[in-house]
XYZ file of C-alpha atoms in Angstrom:
422
model
C -17.609 -58.505 1.417
C -19.659 -59.124 -1.265
C -22.663 -57.819 -0.329
C -21.308 -54.427 -0.275
C -20.374 -54.536 -4.033
C -23.249 -56.478 -5.463
C -26.820 -57.079 -5.059
C -26.363 -60.329 -3.395
C -27.759 -63.489 -4.301
C -31.390 -63.429 -5.907
C -34.143 -64.926 -4.053
C -34.311 -68.356 -6.103
C -30.565 -68.690 -5.784
C -30.753 -68.127 -2.020
C -33.507 -70.512 -1.245
C -32.941 -73.293 -3.543
C -32.033 -76.348 -3.527
C -33.847 -76.944 -0.522
C -33.036 -79.855 1.685
C -36.105 -82.380 2.350
C -35.918 -81.269 6.243
C -36.323 -77.417 4.982
C -39.058 -78.139 2.641
C -41.015 -79.736 5.259
C -40.416 -77.014 7.578
C -41.710 -74.479 5.267
C -45.006 -76.531 4.363
C -45.407 -76.740 8.310
C -44.928 -72.971 8.232
C -47.871 -72.913 6.060
C -50.085 -75.935 7.875
C -49.888 -75.035 11.323
C -51.280 -70.998 11.044
C -53.644 -72.764 8.485
C -55.055 -75.185 11.403
C -54.864 -72.674 13.998
C -56.522 -69.817 12.241
C -59.199 -71.858 11.188
C -60.152 -71.850 15.070
C -58.403 -68.945 16.759
C -59.839 -65.874 14.776
C -63.395 -67.145 15.908
C -62.840 -67.629 19.544
C -64.549 -64.646 20.743
C -67.566 -65.696 18.883
C -67.377 -69.336 20.037
C -66.750 -68.301 23.492
C -69.660 -65.905 23.507
C -72.306 -67.414 21.468
C -71.672 -70.935 21.691
C -70.214 -71.366 25.397
C -72.265 -68.131 26.756
C -69.415 -66.093 28.171
C -69.839 -62.479 28.750
C -68.114 -60.097 26.400
C -66.009 -58.757 29.324
C -64.644 -62.152 30.394
C -64.005 -62.931 26.619
C -61.961 -59.946 26.331
C -59.675 -60.645 29.343
C -59.402 -64.174 28.116
C -58.053 -63.047 24.706
C -55.837 -60.305 26.231
C -54.208 -63.163 28.324
C -53.895 -65.589 25.691
C -52.180 -63.038 23.215
C -49.655 -62.163 26.069
C -48.631 -65.481 26.694
C -48.469 -66.474 23.145
C -46.058 -63.443 21.976
C -44.010 -62.868 25.288
C -43.776 -66.586 26.150
C -41.307 -66.429 23.296
C -38.526 -65.819 25.249
C -39.309 -69.071 27.414
C -39.143 -71.106 23.926
C -35.900 -69.991 23.000
C -34.322 -70.442 26.202
C -35.761 -73.981 26.060
C -34.535 -74.579 22.676
C -30.898 -73.466 23.641
C -31.176 -76.103 26.509
C -32.587 -79.129 24.897
C -32.211 -78.460 21.182
C -34.368 -77.218 18.318
C -36.292 -80.218 17.031
C -37.040 -81.417 20.574
C -38.456 -77.898 21.782
C -40.667 -77.985 18.357
C -41.904 -81.497 19.069
C -42.863 -80.610 22.670
C -44.271 -77.424 21.751
C -46.672 -79.382 18.884
C -47.719 -81.714 21.594
C -48.987 -78.924 24.024
C -50.549 -77.137 21.107
C -52.202 -80.724 20.168
C -53.358 -81.056 23.611
C -54.892 -77.619 23.362
C -57.134 -78.363 20.416
C -57.981 -81.394 21.919
C -59.088 -79.675 24.709
C -61.386 -77.399 22.744
C -62.915 -80.342 21.225
C -63.874 -81.662 24.828
C -64.830 -78.381 25.819
C -68.170 -78.899 23.591
C -69.075 -81.129 26.521
C -67.297 -79.208 29.432
C -67.342 -75.495 28.371
C -65.169 -74.323 31.492
C -62.096 -76.304 29.513
C -62.327 -73.935 26.467
C -60.481 -71.269 28.411
C -57.776 -73.589 29.499
C -57.509 -75.233 26.133
C -56.903 -71.751 24.403
C -54.073 -70.692 26.884
C -52.739 -74.159 26.361
C -52.589 -73.708 22.561
C -50.963 -70.143 23.113
C -48.356 -71.580 25.356
C -47.532 -74.214 22.438
C -47.239 -71.115 19.942
C -44.957 -69.618 22.317
C -42.692 -72.434 22.749
C -42.624 -73.121 18.681
C -42.068 -70.141 16.932
C -38.415 -69.226 18.114
C -37.049 -72.873 17.630
C -38.885 -72.857 14.108
C -37.253 -69.829 13.149
C -33.757 -70.950 14.216
C -34.053 -74.363 12.674
C -35.188 -72.497 9.370
C -31.932 -70.664 9.359
C -29.674 -73.173 11.229
C -26.223 -73.369 8.917
C -27.427 -70.828 6.522
C -24.997 -68.067 5.599
C -25.906 -64.466 6.445
C -26.543 -63.386 2.924
C -29.150 -66.157 2.297
C -30.796 -65.592 6.075
C -33.345 -62.944 4.950
C -34.670 -65.095 2.069
C -35.331 -68.282 4.523
C -36.984 -66.045 7.193
C -39.247 -64.086 4.562
C -40.141 -67.345 2.918
C -41.294 -68.787 6.198
C -43.085 -65.319 6.993
C -44.859 -65.665 3.338
C -45.779 -69.247 4.370
C -47.051 -68.131 7.744
C -49.347 -65.657 6.054
C -50.616 -67.661 3.794
C -51.849 -70.010 6.376
C -53.339 -67.451 8.190
C -55.011 -65.978 5.242
C -56.774 -69.338 4.236
C -57.546 -70.801 7.402
C -60.521 -68.487 8.164
C -61.828 -68.846 4.762
C -62.058 -72.599 5.028
C -63.540 -72.770 8.665
C -66.200 -69.655 8.490
C -69.103 -71.665 7.512
C -68.395 -74.382 10.170
C -67.329 -72.732 13.329
C -70.576 -72.143 14.911
C -72.657 -75.062 12.799
C -70.136 -77.933 13.181
C -67.449 -77.010 15.766
C -67.047 -80.733 16.706
C -65.901 -81.656 13.201
C -63.856 -78.508 12.640
C -61.818 -78.956 16.147
C -61.361 -82.843 15.349
C -59.902 -81.958 11.890
C -57.525 -79.391 13.244
C -56.423 -81.835 16.166
C -55.900 -84.456 13.447
C -53.546 -82.089 11.769
C -51.647 -81.099 14.278
C -50.715 -84.785 15.484
C -49.640 -85.372 11.882
C -47.568 -82.300 12.009
C -45.952 -83.353 15.236
C -45.311 -86.751 14.017
C -43.362 -85.445 11.079
C -41.314 -82.945 13.287
C -40.308 -86.016 15.431
C -38.715 -87.502 12.308
C -36.458 -84.033 11.682
C -32.697 -84.455 12.038
C -31.406 -82.903 15.152
C -28.951 -79.775 14.818
C -25.584 -79.852 16.106
C -24.000 -77.049 18.065
C -24.957 -76.036 21.504
C -24.394 -72.613 22.308
C -21.060 -71.845 24.377
C -23.101 -69.953 26.829
C -25.333 -72.824 27.717
C -22.377 -75.399 28.238
C -22.325 -77.320 31.534
C -19.271 -75.495 32.879
C -20.803 -72.304 33.148
C -23.798 -70.779 34.879
C -26.753 -70.280 32.314
C -27.452 -66.841 31.215
C -30.700 -65.172 32.067
C -33.625 -65.021 29.564
C -32.535 -61.427 28.596
C -28.680 -61.901 28.872
C -26.860 -60.675 25.689
C -30.176 -59.034 24.279
C -29.630 -56.604 21.123
C -31.255 -53.500 22.967
C -31.707 -51.315 20.075
C -33.553 -53.860 17.725
C -35.491 -54.955 20.991
C -36.720 -51.778 21.540
C -37.396 -50.846 18.032
C -39.404 -54.145 17.643
C -41.482 -53.332 20.745
C -42.233 -49.878 19.093
C -43.075 -51.411 15.745
C -45.410 -53.883 17.213
C -46.902 -51.308 19.612
C -47.827 -49.082 16.664
C -48.771 -52.106 14.308
C -51.448 -53.345 16.954
C -53.337 -49.810 16.710
C -54.178 -51.339 13.234
C -54.380 -55.013 14.175
C -56.782 -54.310 17.194
C -58.984 -51.562 15.853
C -59.087 -51.612 12.029
C -62.207 -54.126 12.549
C -64.566 -52.127 14.340
C -63.411 -48.958 12.264
C -63.955 -50.609 8.792
C -67.069 -52.581 9.504
C -68.730 -49.335 10.799
C -67.802 -47.475 7.306
C -67.941 -50.306 5.219
C -68.902 -53.925 6.075
C -67.270 -57.013 7.496
C -66.821 -58.492 3.955
C -64.881 -55.283 2.923
C -62.775 -55.802 5.963
C -61.773 -59.102 4.863
C -60.839 -57.746 1.441
C -58.252 -55.474 3.353
C -57.038 -58.348 5.329
C -56.609 -60.111 2.369
C -54.607 -57.266 0.619
C -52.373 -57.072 3.454
C -51.567 -60.659 3.616
C -51.036 -60.987 0.132
C -48.550 -58.238 0.413
C -46.408 -59.991 2.821
C -46.835 -63.114 0.928
C -45.383 -61.909 -2.401
C -43.416 -58.503 -1.556
C -41.476 -59.686 1.472
C -39.617 -62.588 -0.085
C -38.730 -60.477 -2.970
C -37.534 -57.490 -0.926
C -35.625 -59.668 1.538
C -32.313 -58.932 0.112
C -32.866 -55.156 -0.262
C -33.856 -55.184 3.439
C -30.635 -57.065 4.331
C -28.351 -54.538 2.641
C -30.384 -51.355 3.683
C -28.615 -49.720 6.581
C -30.554 -50.024 10.065
C -31.149 -46.264 10.390
C -32.798 -46.185 6.771
C -34.725 -49.127 7.406
C -36.469 -47.851 10.560
C -36.956 -44.555 8.761
C -38.822 -46.124 5.801
C -40.656 -48.678 7.978
C -42.086 -46.321 10.496
C -42.897 -43.626 7.722
C -44.884 -46.378 6.070
C -46.860 -47.002 9.072
C -47.378 -42.981 9.671
C -48.466 -42.663 6.320
C -50.854 -45.182 6.274
C -52.408 -44.342 9.587
C -53.168 -40.865 8.297
C -54.531 -42.458 5.105
C -56.903 -44.283 7.254
C -58.217 -41.109 8.805
C -60.147 -40.484 5.703
C -62.480 -43.346 6.688
C -63.316 -44.120 2.644
C -63.166 -47.445 0.954
C -60.079 -46.253 -0.910
C -58.600 -45.064 2.346
C -58.976 -48.497 4.098
C -57.340 -50.405 1.210
C -54.309 -47.959 0.699
C -53.761 -47.281 4.460
C -53.873 -50.796 4.996
C -51.310 -51.233 2.054
C -48.824 -48.704 3.373
C -48.957 -50.064 7.074
C -48.128 -53.571 5.921
C -45.291 -52.481 3.653
C -43.942 -50.515 6.352
C -44.093 -53.692 8.657
C -42.633 -56.003 6.115
C -39.153 -53.587 6.363
C -39.399 -53.234 10.203
C -40.104 -56.786 11.236
C -37.695 -58.334 8.963
C -34.813 -55.823 9.743
C -35.441 -55.996 13.301
C -35.074 -59.753 13.305
C -31.814 -59.374 11.323
C -30.384 -56.838 12.991
C -31.048 -58.500 16.460
C -29.327 -61.640 15.011
C -26.220 -59.598 14.079
C -25.894 -57.810 17.189
C -26.474 -60.566 19.999
C -23.904 -63.257 21.091
C -26.719 -65.624 21.981
C -27.947 -68.548 19.918
C -30.642 -67.886 17.308
C -33.353 -69.306 19.340
C -32.870 -66.967 22.023
C -32.481 -63.973 19.931
C -35.900 -64.851 18.236
C -37.544 -65.473 21.966
C -36.464 -62.057 22.922
C -37.654 -60.445 19.836
C -41.087 -62.106 20.467
C -41.022 -60.749 24.274
C -40.629 -57.283 22.625
C -43.468 -57.866 20.214
C -45.648 -59.017 23.089
C -44.942 -56.100 25.341
C -45.790 -53.675 22.474
C -49.077 -55.475 21.548
C -50.102 -55.457 25.109
C -49.584 -51.663 25.394
C -51.246 -51.106 22.135
C -54.129 -52.885 23.643
C -54.352 -51.045 26.750
C -53.348 -47.368 25.631
C -54.794 -47.640 22.149
C -58.198 -48.727 23.644
C -58.412 -45.861 25.799
C -57.668 -43.610 22.753
C -60.018 -45.353 20.403
C -62.746 -45.199 23.165
C -62.006 -41.222 23.466
C -62.519 -40.988 19.677
C -65.626 -42.886 19.783
C -67.348 -40.837 22.531
C -66.479 -37.688 20.759
C -67.834 -39.154 17.539
C -64.591 -38.408 15.489
C -62.892 -41.865 15.451
C -60.639 -40.927 12.207
C -58.618 -38.533 14.910
C -57.530 -41.973 16.543
C -55.761 -42.865 13.511
C -54.211 -39.220 13.080
C -53.002 -39.609 16.548
C -51.548 -42.792 15.810
C -49.717 -41.142 12.718
C -48.351 -38.601 15.052
C -46.803 -41.293 17.429
C -45.251 -43.088 14.496
C -43.281 -39.793 13.542
C -42.676 -38.833 17.506
C -41.568 -41.882 19.162
C -38.945 -43.523 16.802
C -36.558 -40.586 17.464
C -36.450 -41.840 20.905
C -34.611 -44.756 19.533
C -31.783 -42.456 18.763
C -30.829 -42.287 22.391
C -30.315 -46.189 22.440
C -28.669 -45.894 19.153
C -25.807 -43.654 20.798
C -25.916 -45.893 23.943
C -25.018 -48.592 21.581
C -22.639 -46.988 19.235
C -19.688 -47.624 21.351
C -20.492 -51.476 20.523
C -18.406 -53.267 17.888
C -20.674 -52.634 15.151
C -19.138 -51.603 12.107
C -19.298 -50.058 8.636
C -22.376 -48.002 8.974
C -24.830 -50.765 10.537
C -24.799 -52.685 7.384
C -26.385 -56.286 7.930
C -23.623 -58.718 7.802
C -20.888 -56.600 9.135
C -18.930 -58.753 11.379
C -18.593 -57.581 15.003
C -15.644 -58.328 17.534
C -17.052 -61.707 18.748
C -17.487 -62.874 14.931
C -15.119 -65.679 13.778
C -14.842 -65.828 10.178
C -17.825 -63.317 9.897
C -19.840 -65.661 11.987
C -21.386 -65.482 15.367
C -20.486 -68.415 17.758
C -23.447 -70.784 18.197
C -24.728 -70.187 14.866
């Protein structure tokens, strides 16, 4: 295959020319997180200060919402396999729009805010697997990393810009803010309803056979690697804020986040071809080493260490998250939407474990007066836990995965290098 002898198509050649539906989908990949992150990052402040909820209750609500948003993706993938990608995206956006409408109504009836937040997370869980599957539908294997990384870049750009726009208004004028976000989602939903449908129901989902379970056909090693990557990443996601604000300021913490978002937006699309060609074992080693190095640097606690550590962790994430998705697509016989849903479930399990275990460890360090030790312990975990994946690698070595785990190598189930249903 050409990918083994050349560098493969460049980023521009991989992405262009774009069809109208794909241009709209990439624009939506920016607008949806833009609207969402005009609201969701401020929900703890909004629930506590505006609606008067206790911090303990706020923490429980946010934990449940996060778990639903990540792990519910496996339901979204199964739904897309059953009713189609476009219909799933439309219904998901209807649910999410209803959630933002509920937040607007919660200004008059505060208890509705909790249910509205959970509803928006349900919509996100249903939407993302279908969105990613639609983005790569009919795209050959060599171009898939470019499309996935472009979608990730658009998503991170929206996440970065949303809070900057909404910050001044979330407490002073939340009604206008929620109304604007609701109107934005109504427009996006209408646009999705006009997208062309996708052809090709997956063979496993035919009427003549029993429907497979949600985890049937899961690619075990990429699933476990994704759970572990998100578990280690969410040490950074959950606890950097309190660590950075204590040593610098909230404004400097925002600078660190902006750097991390920028790296994802710029680096991942440019590096997508290299990540695709990288052997899976090497990608895991590079990614987890980046997480370990960045966590160790954070332990220094200086402003330079916060910037450098955040950058190293983000570079490790760029390799791990993209390569795990690509490898799961290659190894699993299920449809793309189901594979993405399974990977979201792994992410949710890892994030949940990080919140529970990481919170206990950070609390111990805080009580001991040495929170820097939390990051050193995280770095140790980044080095010691990944070798456990080797046991899964040995178990899956008997599967028909050839050519040193290079991305794109056909398996026994491939037809002309393509996995059925893709």
